[in-house]
XYZ file of C-alpha atoms in Angstrom:
321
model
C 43.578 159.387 145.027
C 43.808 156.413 142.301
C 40.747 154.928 141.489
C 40.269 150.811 140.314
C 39.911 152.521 136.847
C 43.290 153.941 136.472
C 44.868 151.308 139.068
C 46.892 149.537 135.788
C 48.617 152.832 135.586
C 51.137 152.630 139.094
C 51.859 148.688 138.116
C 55.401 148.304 138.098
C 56.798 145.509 135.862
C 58.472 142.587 136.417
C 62.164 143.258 137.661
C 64.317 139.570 137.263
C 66.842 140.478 139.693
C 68.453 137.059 139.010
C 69.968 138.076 135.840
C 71.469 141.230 137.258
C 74.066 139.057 139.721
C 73.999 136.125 136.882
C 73.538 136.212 133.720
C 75.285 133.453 132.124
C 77.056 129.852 133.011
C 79.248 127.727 131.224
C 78.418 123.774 131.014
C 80.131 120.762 129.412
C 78.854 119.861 125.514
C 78.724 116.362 126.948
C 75.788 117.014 128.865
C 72.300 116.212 127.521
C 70.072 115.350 130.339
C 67.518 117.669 131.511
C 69.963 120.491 133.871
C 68.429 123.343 135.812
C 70.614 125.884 135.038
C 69.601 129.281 136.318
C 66.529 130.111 138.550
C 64.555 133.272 137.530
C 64.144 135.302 140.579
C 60.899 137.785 139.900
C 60.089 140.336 141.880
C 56.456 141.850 141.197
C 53.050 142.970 143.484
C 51.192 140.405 140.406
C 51.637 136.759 139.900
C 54.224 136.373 137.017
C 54.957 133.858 134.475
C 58.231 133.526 132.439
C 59.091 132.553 128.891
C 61.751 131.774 126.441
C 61.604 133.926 123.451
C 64.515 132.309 121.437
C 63.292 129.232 119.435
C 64.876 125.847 117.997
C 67.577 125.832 121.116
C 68.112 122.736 123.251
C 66.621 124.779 126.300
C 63.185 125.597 127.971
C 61.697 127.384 130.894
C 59.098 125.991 133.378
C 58.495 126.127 136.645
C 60.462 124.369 138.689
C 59.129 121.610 140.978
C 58.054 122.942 144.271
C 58.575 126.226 143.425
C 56.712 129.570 142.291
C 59.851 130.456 140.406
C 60.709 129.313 136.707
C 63.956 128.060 136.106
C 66.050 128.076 132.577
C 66.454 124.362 131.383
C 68.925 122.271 129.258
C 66.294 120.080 127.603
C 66.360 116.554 127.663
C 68.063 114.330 125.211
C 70.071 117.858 123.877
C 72.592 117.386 121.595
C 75.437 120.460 122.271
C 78.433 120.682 119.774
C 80.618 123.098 120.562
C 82.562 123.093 116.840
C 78.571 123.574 115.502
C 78.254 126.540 118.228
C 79.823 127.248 121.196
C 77.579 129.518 123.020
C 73.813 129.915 123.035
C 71.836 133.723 123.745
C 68.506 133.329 125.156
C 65.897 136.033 124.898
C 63.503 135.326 127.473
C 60.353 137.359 129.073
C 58.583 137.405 132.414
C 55.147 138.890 132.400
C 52.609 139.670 134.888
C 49.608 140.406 132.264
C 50.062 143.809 132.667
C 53.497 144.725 131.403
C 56.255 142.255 130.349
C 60.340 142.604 131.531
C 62.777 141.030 128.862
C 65.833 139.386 129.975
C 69.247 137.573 128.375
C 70.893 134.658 129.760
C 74.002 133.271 127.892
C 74.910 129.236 127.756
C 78.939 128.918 126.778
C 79.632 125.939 125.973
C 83.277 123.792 126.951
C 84.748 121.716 124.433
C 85.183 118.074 124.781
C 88.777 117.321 125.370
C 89.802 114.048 123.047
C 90.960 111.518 124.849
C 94.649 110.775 124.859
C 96.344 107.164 124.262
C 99.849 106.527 126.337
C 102.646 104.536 125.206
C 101.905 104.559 121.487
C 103.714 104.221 119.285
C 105.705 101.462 120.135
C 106.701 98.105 118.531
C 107.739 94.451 119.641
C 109.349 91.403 118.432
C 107.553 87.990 118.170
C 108.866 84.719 116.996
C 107.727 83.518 113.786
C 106.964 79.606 115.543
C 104.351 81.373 117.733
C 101.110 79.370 118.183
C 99.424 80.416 121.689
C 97.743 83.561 121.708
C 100.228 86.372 123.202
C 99.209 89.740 124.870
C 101.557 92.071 122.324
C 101.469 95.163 124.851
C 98.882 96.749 127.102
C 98.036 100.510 126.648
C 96.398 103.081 128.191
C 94.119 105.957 127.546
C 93.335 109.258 129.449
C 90.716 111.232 128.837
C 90.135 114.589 130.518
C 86.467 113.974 131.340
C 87.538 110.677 132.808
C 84.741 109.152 130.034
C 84.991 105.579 129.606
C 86.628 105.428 126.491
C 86.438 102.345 123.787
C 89.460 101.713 121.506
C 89.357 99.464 118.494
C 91.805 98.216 115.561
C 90.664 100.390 112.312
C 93.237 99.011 110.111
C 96.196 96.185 109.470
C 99.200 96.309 107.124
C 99.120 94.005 105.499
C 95.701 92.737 106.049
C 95.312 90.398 108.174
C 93.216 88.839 110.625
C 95.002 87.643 113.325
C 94.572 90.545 115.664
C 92.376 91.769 118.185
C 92.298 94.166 121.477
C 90.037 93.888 123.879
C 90.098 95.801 127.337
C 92.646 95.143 130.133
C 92.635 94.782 133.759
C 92.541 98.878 134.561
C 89.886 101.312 133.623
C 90.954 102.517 130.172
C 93.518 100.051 129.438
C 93.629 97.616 126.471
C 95.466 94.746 125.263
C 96.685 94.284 121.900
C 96.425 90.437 121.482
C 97.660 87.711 118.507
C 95.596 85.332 118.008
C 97.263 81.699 118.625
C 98.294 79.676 115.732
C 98.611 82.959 113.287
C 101.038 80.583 110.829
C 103.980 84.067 110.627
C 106.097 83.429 108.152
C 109.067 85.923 108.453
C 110.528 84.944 104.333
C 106.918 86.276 103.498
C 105.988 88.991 106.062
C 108.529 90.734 108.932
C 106.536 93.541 110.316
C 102.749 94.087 110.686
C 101.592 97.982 111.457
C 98.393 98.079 113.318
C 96.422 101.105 113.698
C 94.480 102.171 116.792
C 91.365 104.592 117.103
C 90.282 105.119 120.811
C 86.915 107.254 121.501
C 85.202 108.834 124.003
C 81.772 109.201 122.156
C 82.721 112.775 120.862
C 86.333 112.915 120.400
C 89.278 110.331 119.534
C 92.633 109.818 119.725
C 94.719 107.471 116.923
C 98.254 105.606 116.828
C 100.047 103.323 115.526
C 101.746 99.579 116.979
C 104.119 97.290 115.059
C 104.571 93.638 115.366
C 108.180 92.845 114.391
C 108.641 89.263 113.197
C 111.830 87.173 114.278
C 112.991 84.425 112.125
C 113.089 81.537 113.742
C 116.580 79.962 114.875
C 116.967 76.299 113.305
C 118.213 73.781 116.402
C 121.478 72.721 116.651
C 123.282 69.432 116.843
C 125.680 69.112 119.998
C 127.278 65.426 119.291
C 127.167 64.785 115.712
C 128.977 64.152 113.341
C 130.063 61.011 115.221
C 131.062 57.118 115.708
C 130.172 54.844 117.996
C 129.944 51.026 118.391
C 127.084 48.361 119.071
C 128.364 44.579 120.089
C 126.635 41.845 118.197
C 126.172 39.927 121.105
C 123.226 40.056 123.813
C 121.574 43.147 122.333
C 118.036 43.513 122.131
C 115.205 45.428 120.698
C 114.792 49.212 122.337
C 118.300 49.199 123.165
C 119.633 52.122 123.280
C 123.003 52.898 120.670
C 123.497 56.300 120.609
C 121.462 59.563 122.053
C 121.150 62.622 120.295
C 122.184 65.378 122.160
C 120.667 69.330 121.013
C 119.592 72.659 121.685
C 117.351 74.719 120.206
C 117.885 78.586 120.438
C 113.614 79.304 121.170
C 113.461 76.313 123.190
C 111.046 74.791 120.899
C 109.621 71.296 121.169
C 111.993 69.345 118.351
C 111.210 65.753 116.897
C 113.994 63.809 114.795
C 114.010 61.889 111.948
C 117.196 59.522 110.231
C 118.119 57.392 107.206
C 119.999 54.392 107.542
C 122.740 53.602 104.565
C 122.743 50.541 104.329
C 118.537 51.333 103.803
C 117.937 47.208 103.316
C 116.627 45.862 106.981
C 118.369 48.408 108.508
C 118.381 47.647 112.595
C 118.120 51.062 114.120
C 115.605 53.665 114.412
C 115.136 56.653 116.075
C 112.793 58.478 118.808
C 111.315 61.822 118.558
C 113.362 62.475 121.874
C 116.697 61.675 120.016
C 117.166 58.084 121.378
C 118.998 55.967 118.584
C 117.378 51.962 119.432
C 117.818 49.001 117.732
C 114.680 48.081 116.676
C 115.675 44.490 115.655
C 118.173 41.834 116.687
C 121.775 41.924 115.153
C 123.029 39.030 116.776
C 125.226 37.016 114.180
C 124.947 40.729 111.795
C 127.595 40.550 108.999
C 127.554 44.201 108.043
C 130.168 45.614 110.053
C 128.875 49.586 110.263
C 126.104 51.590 108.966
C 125.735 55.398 108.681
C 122.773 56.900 109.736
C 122.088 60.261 108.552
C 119.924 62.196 110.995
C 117.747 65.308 110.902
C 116.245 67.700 113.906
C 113.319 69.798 113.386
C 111.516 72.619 115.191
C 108.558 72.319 113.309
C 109.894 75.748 111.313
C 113.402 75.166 110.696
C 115.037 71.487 109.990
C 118.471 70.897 110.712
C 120.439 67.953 109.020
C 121.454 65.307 107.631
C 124.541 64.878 110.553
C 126.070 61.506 110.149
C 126.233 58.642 112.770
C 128.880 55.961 112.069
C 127.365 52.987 113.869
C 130.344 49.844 114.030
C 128.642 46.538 114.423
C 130.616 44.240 116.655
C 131.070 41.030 116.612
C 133.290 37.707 117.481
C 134.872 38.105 113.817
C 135.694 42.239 114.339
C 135.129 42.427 118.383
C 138.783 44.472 118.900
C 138.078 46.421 115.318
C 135.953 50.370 115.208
């Protein structure tokens, strides 16, 4: 019969049946807070107390909270990279002061998927006359670990700085936005290349958007060249002689401007909104016509001179254009 002398002799060790039905798992390199991964199940007649034996991993064993078993820990704030190393062998012990039982558990690691931007490339067509701020086009981004990804411009060719993105409406959708009053001149500049980085903390995706540049359309003139007549008699100032008619292919706002030959005292002048007026009296006028030479502009593009022969009539020439 054993005696308390010899009693250390028919202790068992430790057996960590938990490893023998799982012995490794396989977790995201995105995750870095503190993750219970595997609980050490010990069977023993002795209290037991389990270590990790592998040092300078991202991992630890303690006890886990209102339990007698230990449990193997991602550690706090741990930084996994799967392209540094993708899986992690941990030689751990559980002891029960008498004898000690070794054990492996294995940590794979899954790779971050990079996120993935949709509908780039692309490219669109602007007018050069633009001045309000314009939404380009509005992209979006999938990523597999439905991360909220952030997307910025990293470059512009040429340089400039009249764009910006910012997000859209839609989780993981951005806008590619001009700025308003970017001055575009298509004689100096006709396409702008902008290139995109999105990011989902780990990975990113790149692309490429271009801005084509229209030239802008000059307006057109719809009734000149032409003639027309003013009587001498009962006129008065703001009278209307003659209205310019035109269109302008961008349906920009359009002011005009005119020269009067005869230039001395000339009696006509002429609204922004293409009205022709006399802006003095010509009762008892001797000069029997004047041309007035007119011009349209859409603040990029000026059309003109287009002539206006203007026949002054009076009692001497009243049947006479």
């Amino acid at each position: 019969m054993p005696t308390l002398k010899n009693k250390h002799f028919l202790l068992q060790p430790p057996i960590i049946t938990s490893l023998a039905t799982s012995s490794s798992t396989t977790i995201s390199e995105d995750l870095s807070s503190e993750t219970l991964l595997h609980t050490l199940i010990v069977t023993d007649t002795q209290p037991t107390t389990c270590k990790l034996l592998s040092t300078g991993v991202p991992f630890v064993i303690k006890p886990i909270s209102g339990s007698t078993n230990y449990g193997i820990f991602l550690s706090t704030g741990a930084s996994l990279d799967y392209e540094a190393q993708n899986a992690y062998v941990l030689d751990l012990s559980c002891t029960d002061n008498y004898d000690d039982t070794a054990g492996i558990y294995t940590v794979n690691l899954i790779q971050n998927e990079p996120p993935s931007i949709n509908g780039l490339p692309r490219a669109t067509d602007i007018q050069e006359d633009v001045i309000v701020e314009t939404t380009l086009y509005t992209f979006s981004v999938t990523d597999p670990e439905n991360t909220v990804v952030t997307c910025s411009v990293t470059s512009i060719t040429p340089t400039a700085n009249i764009f910006f993105m910012k997000p859209s409406t839609n989780f993981n959708e951005f806008d590619i936005i001009l700025q308003s009053n970017p001055s575009l001149r298509y004689d100096l500049i006709r396409t702008y290349r902008i290139d995109i980085q999105c990011n989902d903390g780990r990975r990113s995706d790149s692309s490429v958007f271009f801005m084509n540049i229209l030239r802008n359309k000059p307006p057109v003139f719809l009734n000149l060249q032409n003639i027309t007549s003013v009587s001498s008699i009962a006129t008065y100032i703001g009278q209307i002689v003659f209205d310019v008619d035109n269109t302008d292919p961008e349906n920009d706002q359009v002011e005009f401007s005119m020269f009067c030959v005869p230039t001395a005292n000339c009696p006509f002048e002429i609204y922004h909104s293409g009205e022709i007026v006399l802006k003095r009296s010509i009762e008892g006028e001797f000069i029997p016509a004047y041309d007035l030479y007119v011009y349209v502009t859409d603040g990029k593009s000026t059309t003109g001179p287009r002539s206006l022969t203007v026949h002054v009539l009076g009692k001497w020439n009243r049947n006479k254009i």
